[in-house]
CSV table of N, CA and C in Angstrom, one decimal:
chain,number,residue,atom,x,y,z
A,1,UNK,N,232.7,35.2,189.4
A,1,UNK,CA,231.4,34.7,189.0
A,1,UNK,C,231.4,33.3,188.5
A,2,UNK,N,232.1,33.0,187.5
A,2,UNK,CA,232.7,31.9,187.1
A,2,UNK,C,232.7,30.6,188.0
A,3,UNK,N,233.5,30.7,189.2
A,3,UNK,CA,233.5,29.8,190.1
A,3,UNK,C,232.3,29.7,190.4
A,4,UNK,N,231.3,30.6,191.0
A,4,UNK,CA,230.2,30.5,191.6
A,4,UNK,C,229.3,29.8,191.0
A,5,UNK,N,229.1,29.9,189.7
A,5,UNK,CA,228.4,29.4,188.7
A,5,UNK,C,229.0,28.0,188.3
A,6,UNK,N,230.0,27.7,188.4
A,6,UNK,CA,230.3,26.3,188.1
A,6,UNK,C,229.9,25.1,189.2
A,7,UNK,N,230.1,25.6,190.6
A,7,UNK,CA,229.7,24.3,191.8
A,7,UNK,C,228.1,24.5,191.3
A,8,UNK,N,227.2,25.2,190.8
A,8,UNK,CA,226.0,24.5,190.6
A,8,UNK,C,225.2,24.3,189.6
A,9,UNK,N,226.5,24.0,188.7
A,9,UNK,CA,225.9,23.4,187.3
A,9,UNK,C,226.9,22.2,187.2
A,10,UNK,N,226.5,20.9,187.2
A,10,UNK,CA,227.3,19.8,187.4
A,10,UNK,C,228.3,19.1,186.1
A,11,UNK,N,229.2,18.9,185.8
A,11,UNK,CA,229.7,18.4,184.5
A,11,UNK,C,230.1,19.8,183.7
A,12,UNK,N,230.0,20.9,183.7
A,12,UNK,CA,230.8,22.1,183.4
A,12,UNK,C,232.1,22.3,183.8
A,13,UNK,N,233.1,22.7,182.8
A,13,UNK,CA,234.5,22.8,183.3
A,13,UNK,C,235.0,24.2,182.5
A,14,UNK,N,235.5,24.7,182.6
A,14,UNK,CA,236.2,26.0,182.0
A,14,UNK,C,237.9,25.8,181.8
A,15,UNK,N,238.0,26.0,180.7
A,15,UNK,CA,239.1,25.8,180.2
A,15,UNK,C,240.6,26.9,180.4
A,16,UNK,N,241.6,27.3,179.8
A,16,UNK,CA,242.3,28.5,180.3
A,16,UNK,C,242.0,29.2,178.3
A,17,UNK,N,242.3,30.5,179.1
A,17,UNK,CA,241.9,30.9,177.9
A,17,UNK,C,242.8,30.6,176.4
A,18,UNK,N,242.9,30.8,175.2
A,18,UNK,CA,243.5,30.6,174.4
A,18,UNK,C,243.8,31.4,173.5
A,19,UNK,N,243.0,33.1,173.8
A,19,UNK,CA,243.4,33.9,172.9
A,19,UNK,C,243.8,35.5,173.7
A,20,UNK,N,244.6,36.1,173.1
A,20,UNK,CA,245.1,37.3,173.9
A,20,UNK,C,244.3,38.3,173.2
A,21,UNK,N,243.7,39.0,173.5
A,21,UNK,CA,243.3,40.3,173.0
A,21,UNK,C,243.8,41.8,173.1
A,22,UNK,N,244.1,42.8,172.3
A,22,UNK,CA,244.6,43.9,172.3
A,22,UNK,C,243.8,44.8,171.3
A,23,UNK,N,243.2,45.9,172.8
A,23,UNK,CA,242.2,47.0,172.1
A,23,UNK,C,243.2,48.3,172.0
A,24,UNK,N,243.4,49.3,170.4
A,24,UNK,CA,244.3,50.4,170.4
A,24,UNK,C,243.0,51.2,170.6
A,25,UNK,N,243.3,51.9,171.0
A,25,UNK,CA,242.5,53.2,170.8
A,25,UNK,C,242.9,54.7,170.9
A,26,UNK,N,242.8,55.8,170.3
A,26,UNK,CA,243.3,57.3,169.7
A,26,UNK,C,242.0,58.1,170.8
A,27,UNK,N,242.6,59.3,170.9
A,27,UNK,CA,242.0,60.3,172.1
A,27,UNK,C,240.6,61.0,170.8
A,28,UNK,N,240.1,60.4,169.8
A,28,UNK,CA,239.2,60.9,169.2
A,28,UNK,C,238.0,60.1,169.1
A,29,UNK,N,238.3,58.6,168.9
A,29,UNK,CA,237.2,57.8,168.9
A,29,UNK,C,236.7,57.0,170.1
A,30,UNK,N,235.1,57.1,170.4
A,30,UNK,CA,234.7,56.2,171.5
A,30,UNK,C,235.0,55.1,171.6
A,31,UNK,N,235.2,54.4,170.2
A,31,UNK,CA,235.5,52.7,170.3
A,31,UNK,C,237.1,52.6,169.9
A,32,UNK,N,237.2,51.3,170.0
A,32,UNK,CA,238.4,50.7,169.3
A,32,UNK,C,239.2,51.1,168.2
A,33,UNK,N,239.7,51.9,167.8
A,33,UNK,CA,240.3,51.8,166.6
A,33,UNK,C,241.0,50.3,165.5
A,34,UNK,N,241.2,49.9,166.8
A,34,UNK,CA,241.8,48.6,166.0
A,34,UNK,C,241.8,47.3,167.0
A,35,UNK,N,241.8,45.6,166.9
A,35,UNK,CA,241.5,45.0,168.3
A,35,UNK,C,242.3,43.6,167.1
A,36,UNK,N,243.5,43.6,168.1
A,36,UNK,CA,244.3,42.3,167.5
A,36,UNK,C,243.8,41.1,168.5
A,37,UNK,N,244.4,39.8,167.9
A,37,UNK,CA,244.0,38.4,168.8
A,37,UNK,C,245.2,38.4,168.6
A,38,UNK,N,245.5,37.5,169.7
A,38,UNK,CA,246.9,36.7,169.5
A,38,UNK,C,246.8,35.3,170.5
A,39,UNK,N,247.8,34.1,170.3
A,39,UNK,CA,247.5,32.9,170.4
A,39,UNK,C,248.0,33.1,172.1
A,40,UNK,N,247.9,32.2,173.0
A,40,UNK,CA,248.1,32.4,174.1
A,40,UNK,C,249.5,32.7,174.0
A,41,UNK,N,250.3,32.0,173.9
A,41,UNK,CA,252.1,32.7,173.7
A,41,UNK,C,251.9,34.0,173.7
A,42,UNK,N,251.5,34.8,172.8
A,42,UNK,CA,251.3,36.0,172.3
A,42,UNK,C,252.4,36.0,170.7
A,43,UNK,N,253.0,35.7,170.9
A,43,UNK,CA,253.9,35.5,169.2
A,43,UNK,C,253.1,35.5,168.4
A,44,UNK,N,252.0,35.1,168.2
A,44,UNK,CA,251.5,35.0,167.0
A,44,UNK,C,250.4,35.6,166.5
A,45,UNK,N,250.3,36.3,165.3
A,45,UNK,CA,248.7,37.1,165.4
A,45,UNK,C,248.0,35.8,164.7
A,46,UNK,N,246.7,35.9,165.2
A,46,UNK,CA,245.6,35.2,164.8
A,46,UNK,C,244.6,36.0,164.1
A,47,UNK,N,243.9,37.4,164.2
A,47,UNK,CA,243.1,38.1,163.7
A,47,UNK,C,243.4,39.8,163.8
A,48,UNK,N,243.0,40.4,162.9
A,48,UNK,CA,243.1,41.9,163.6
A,48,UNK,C,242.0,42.3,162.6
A,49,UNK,N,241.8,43.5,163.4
A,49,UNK,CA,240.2,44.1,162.7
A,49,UNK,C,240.1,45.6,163.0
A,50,UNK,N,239.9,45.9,162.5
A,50,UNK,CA,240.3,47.7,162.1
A,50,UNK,C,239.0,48.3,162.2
A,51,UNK,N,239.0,49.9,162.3
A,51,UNK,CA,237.5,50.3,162.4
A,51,UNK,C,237.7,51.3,160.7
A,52,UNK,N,236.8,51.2,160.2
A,52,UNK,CA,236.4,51.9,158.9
A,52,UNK,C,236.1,53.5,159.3
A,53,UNK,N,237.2,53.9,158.7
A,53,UNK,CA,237.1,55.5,159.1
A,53,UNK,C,237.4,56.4,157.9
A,54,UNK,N,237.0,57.3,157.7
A,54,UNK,CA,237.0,57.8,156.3
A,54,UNK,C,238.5,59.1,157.0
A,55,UNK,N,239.5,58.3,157.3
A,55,UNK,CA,240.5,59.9,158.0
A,55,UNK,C,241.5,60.2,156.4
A,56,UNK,N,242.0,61.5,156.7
A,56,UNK,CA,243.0,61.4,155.6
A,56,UNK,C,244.3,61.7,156.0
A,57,UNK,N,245.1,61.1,155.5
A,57,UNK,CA,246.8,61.0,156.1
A,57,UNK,C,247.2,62.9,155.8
A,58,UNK,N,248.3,62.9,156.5
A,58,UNK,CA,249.2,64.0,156.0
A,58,UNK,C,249.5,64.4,154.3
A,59,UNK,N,248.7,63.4,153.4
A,59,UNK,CA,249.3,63.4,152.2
A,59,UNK,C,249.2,64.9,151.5
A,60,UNK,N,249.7,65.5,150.7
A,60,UNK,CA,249.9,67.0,150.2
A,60,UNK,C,249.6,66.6,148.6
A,61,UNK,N,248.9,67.4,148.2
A,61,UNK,CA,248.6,67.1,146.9
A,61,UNK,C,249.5,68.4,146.1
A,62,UNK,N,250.2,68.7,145.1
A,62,UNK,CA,251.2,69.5,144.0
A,62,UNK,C,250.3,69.7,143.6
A,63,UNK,N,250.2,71.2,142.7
A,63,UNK,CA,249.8,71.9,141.8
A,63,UNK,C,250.7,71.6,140.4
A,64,UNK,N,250.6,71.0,140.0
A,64,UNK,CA,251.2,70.2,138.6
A,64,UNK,C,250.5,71.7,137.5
A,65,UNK,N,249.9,72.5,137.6
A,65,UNK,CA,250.2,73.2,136.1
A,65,UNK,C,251.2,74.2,136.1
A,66,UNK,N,251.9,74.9,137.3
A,66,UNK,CA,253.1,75.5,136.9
A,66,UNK,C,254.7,74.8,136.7
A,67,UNK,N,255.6,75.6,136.3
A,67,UNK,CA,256.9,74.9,136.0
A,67,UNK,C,257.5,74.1,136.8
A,68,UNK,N,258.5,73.8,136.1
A,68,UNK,CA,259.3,73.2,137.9
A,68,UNK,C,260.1,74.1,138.6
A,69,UNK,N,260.7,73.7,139.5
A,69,UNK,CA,261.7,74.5,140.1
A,69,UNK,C,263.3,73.8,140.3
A,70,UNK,N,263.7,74.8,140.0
A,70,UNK,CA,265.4,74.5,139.4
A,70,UNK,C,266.3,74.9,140.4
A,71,UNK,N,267.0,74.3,141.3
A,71,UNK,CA,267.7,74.6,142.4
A,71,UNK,C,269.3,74.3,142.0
A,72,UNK,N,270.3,75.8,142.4
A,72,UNK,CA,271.4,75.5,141.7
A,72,UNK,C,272.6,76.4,142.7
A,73,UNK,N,273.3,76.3,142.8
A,73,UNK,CA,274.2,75.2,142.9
A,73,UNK,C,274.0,73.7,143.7
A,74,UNK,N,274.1,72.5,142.7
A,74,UNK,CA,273.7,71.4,143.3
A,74,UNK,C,274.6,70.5,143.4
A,75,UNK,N,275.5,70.2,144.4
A,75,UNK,CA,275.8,70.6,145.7
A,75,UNK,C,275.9,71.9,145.7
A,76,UNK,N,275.1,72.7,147.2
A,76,UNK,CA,275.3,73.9,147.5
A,76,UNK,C,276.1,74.0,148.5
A,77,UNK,N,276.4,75.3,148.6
A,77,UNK,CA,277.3,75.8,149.4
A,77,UNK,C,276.6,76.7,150.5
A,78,UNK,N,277.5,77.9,150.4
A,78,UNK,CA,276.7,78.9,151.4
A,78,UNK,C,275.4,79.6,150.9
A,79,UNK,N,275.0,79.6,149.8
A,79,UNK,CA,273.8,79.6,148.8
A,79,UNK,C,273.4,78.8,147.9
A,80,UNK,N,271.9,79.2,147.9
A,80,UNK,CA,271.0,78.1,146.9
A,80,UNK,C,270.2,78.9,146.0
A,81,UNK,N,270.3,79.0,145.1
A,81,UNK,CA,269.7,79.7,143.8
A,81,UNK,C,268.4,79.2,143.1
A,82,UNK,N,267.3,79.6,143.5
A,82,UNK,CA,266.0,78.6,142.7
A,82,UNK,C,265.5,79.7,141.7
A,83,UNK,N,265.1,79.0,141.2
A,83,UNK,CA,264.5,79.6,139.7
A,83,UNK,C,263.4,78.8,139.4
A,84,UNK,N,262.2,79.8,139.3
A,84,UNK,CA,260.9,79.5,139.6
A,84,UNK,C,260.4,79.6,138.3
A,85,UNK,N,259.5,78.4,137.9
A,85,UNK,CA,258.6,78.9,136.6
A,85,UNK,C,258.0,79.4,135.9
A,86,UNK,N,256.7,79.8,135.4
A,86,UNK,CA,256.3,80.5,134.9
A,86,UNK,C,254.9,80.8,135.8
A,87,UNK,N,254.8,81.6,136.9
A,87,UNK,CA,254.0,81.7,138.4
A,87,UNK,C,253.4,83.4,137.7
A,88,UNK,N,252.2,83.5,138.3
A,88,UNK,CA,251.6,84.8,138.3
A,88,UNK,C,251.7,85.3,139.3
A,89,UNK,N,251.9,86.6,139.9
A,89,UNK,CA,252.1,87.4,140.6
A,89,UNK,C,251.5,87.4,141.8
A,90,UNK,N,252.3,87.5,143.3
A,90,UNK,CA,251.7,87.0,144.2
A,90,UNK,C,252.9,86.8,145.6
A,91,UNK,N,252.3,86.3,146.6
A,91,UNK,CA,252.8,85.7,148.0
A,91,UNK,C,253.2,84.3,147.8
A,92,UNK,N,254.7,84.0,147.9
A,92,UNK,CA,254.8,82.4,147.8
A,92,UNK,C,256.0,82.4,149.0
A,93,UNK,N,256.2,81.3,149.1
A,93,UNK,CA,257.0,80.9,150.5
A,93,UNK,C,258.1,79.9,150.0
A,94,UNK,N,259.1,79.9,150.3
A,94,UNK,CA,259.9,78.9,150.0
A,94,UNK,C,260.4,78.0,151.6
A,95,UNK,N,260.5,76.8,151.4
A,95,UNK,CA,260.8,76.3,152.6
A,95,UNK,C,261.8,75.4,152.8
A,96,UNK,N,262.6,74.9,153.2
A,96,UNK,CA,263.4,74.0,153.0
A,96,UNK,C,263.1,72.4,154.5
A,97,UNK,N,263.1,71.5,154.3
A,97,UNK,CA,263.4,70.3,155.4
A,97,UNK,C,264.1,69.9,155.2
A,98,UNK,N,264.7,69.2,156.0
A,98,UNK,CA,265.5,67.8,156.5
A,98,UNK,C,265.3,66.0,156.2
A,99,UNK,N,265.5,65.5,156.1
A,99,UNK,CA,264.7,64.2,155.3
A,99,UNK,C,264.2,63.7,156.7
A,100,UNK,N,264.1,64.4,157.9
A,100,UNK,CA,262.4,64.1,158.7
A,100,UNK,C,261.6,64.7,158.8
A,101,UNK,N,261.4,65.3,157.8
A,101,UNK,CA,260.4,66.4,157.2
A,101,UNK,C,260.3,67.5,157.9
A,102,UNK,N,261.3,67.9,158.8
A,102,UNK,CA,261.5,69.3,160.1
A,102,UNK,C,261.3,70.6,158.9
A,103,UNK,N,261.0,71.5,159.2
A,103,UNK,CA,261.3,72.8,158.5
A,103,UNK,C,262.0,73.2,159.1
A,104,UNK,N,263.6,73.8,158.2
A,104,UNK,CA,264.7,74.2,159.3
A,104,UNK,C,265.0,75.9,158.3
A,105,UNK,N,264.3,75.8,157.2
A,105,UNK,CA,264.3,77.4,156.8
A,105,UNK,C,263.1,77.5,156.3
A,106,UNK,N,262.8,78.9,156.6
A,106,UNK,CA,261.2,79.5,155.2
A,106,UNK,C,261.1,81.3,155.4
A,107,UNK,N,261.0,81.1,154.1
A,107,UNK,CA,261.3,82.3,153.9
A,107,UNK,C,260.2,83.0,152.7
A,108,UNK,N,259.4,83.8,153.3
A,108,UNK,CA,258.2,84.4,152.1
A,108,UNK,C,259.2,85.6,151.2
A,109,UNK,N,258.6,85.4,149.9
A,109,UNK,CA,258.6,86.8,149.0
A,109,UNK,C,257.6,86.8,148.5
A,110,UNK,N,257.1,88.4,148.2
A,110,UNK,CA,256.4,88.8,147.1
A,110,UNK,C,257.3,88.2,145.4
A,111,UNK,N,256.4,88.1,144.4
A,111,UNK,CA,256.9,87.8,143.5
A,111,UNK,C,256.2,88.2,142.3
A,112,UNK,N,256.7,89.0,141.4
A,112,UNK,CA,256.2,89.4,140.0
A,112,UNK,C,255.5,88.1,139.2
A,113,UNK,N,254.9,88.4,137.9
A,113,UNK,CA,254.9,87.3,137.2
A,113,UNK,C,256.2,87.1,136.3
A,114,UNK,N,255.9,85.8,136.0
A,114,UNK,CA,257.0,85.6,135.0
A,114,UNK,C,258.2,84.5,136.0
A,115,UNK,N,259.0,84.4,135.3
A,115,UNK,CA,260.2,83.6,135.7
A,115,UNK,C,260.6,84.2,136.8
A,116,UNK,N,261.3,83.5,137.8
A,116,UNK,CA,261.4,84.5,138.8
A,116,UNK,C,263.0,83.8,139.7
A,117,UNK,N,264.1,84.2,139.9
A,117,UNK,CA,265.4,83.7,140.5
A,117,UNK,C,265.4,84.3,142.0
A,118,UNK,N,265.3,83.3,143.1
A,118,UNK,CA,265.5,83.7,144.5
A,118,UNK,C,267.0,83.1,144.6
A,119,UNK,N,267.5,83.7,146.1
A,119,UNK,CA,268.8,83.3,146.3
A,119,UNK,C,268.5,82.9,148.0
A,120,UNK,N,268.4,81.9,148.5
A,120,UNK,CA,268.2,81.5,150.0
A,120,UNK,C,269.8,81.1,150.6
A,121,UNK,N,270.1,82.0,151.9
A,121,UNK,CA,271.1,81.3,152.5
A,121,UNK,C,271.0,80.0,153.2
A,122,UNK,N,272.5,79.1,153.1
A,122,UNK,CA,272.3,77.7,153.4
A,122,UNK,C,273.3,77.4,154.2
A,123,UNK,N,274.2,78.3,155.2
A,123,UNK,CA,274.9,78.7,156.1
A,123,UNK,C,274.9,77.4,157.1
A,124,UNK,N,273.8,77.9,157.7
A,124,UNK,CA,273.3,77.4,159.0
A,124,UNK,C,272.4,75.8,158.9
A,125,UNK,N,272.5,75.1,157.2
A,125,UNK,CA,272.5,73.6,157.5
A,125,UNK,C,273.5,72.9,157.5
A,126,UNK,N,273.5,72.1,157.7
A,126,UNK,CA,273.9,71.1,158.1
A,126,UNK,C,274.4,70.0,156.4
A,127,UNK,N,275.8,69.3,156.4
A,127,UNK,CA,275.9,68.5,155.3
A,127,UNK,C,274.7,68.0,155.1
A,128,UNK,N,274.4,67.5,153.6
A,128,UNK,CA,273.5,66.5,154.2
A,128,UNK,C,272.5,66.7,152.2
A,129,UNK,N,271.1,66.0,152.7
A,129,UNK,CA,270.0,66.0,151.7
A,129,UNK,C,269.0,66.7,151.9
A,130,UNK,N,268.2,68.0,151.2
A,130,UNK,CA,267.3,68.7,151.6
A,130,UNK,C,266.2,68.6,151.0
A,131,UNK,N,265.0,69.0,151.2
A,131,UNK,CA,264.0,69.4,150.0
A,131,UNK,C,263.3,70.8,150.3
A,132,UNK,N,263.0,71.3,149.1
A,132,UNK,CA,262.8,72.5,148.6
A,132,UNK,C,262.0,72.8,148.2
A,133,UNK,N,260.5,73.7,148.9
A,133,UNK,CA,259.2,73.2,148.5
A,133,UNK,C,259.0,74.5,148.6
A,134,UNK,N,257.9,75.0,147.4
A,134,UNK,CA,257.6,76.5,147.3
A,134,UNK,C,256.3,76.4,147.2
A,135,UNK,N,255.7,77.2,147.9
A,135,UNK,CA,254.1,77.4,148.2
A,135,UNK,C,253.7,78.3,147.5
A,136,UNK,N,252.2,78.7,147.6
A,136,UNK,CA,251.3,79.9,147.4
A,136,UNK,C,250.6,79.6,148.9
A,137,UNK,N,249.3,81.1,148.4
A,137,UNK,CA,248.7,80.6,149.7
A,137,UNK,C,247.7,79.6,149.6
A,138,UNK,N,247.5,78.9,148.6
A,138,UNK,CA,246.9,77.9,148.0
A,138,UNK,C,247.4,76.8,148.4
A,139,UNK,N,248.4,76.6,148.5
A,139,UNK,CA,249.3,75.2,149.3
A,139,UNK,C,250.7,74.8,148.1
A,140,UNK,N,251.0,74.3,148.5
A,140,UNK,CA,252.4,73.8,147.8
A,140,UNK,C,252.3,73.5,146.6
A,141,UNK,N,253.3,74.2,146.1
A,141,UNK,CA,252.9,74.3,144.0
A,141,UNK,C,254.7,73.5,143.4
A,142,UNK,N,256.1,73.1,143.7
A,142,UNK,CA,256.5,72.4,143.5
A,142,UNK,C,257.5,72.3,144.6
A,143,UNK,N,258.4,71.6,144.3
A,143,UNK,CA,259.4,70.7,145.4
A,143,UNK,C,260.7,70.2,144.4
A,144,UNK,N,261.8,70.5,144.8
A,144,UNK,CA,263.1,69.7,144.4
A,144,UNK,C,263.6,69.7,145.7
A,145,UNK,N,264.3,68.4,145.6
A,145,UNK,CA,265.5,67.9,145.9
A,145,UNK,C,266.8,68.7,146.0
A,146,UNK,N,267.9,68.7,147.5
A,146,UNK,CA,269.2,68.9,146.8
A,146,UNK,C,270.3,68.8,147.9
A,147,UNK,N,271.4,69.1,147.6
A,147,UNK,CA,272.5,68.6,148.7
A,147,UNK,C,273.3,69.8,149.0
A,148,UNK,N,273.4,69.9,150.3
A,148,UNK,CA,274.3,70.9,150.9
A,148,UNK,C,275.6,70.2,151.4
A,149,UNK,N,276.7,70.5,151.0
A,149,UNK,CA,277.9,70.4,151.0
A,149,UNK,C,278.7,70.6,152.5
């Protein structure tokens, strides 16, 4: 169209462009999520502009009014010994990941109130650094740290 429109408007010239544009977009929103510029090279950003979205990350919020949890032998072996706070009676889950947040054990008990000592086997990981997160059905109430041998 460009061309067409230039042979009949006289003294008009069109230049090459000077900016690179890059539209992201996610399989939820009609528009853009996000729309970078970059200089013709492309090396360089010039502008980026985001869309205002009220989303919320993966973040997990703790229940901070029960105890902590005490995981022992640390380095563990073929078992891991937790010892749970001061929890009211109930369904809790213990779970273990990997530092890419995989869940590679979980394991529910019922649990009385009061202090409470589980024993999880730790066999089947792998050397390495774990974390140790004990739920309700409420959502995750604390988390340690620990190393399997």
């Amino acid at each position: 169209v460009t061309d067409v429109v230039a042979q009949y408007i006289p003294g008009v010239t069109y230049g090459v462009d000077t900016i690179v544009t890059y539209y992201f977009w996610n399989d939820q929103s009609k528009e853009p999520i996000a729309v970078c510029y970059t200089d013709r090279s492309q090396l360089r950003v010039t502008g980026v502009q985001f869309k205002n979205i009220q989303a919320s990350t993966s973040r997990r919020t703790w229940d901070r009014t029960s105890s902590n949890l005490d995981l022992f032998p640390n380095p563990s072996g073929s078992f891991l010994h937790i010892r749970t706070g001061n929890l009211p009676a109930g369904e809790y889950r213990v779970s273990i990941h990997n530092l890419l947040g995989q869940e590679v054990i979980r394991k529910d008990y019922p649990l009385d109130s009061g202090t409470q000592q589980l024993t999880v086997g730790t066999n089947q990981l792998l050397s390495g650094t774990y974390l140790c997160i004990l739920s309700s059905v409420r959502g995750p109430i604390a988390h340690a740290r620990f190393v399997k041998e």
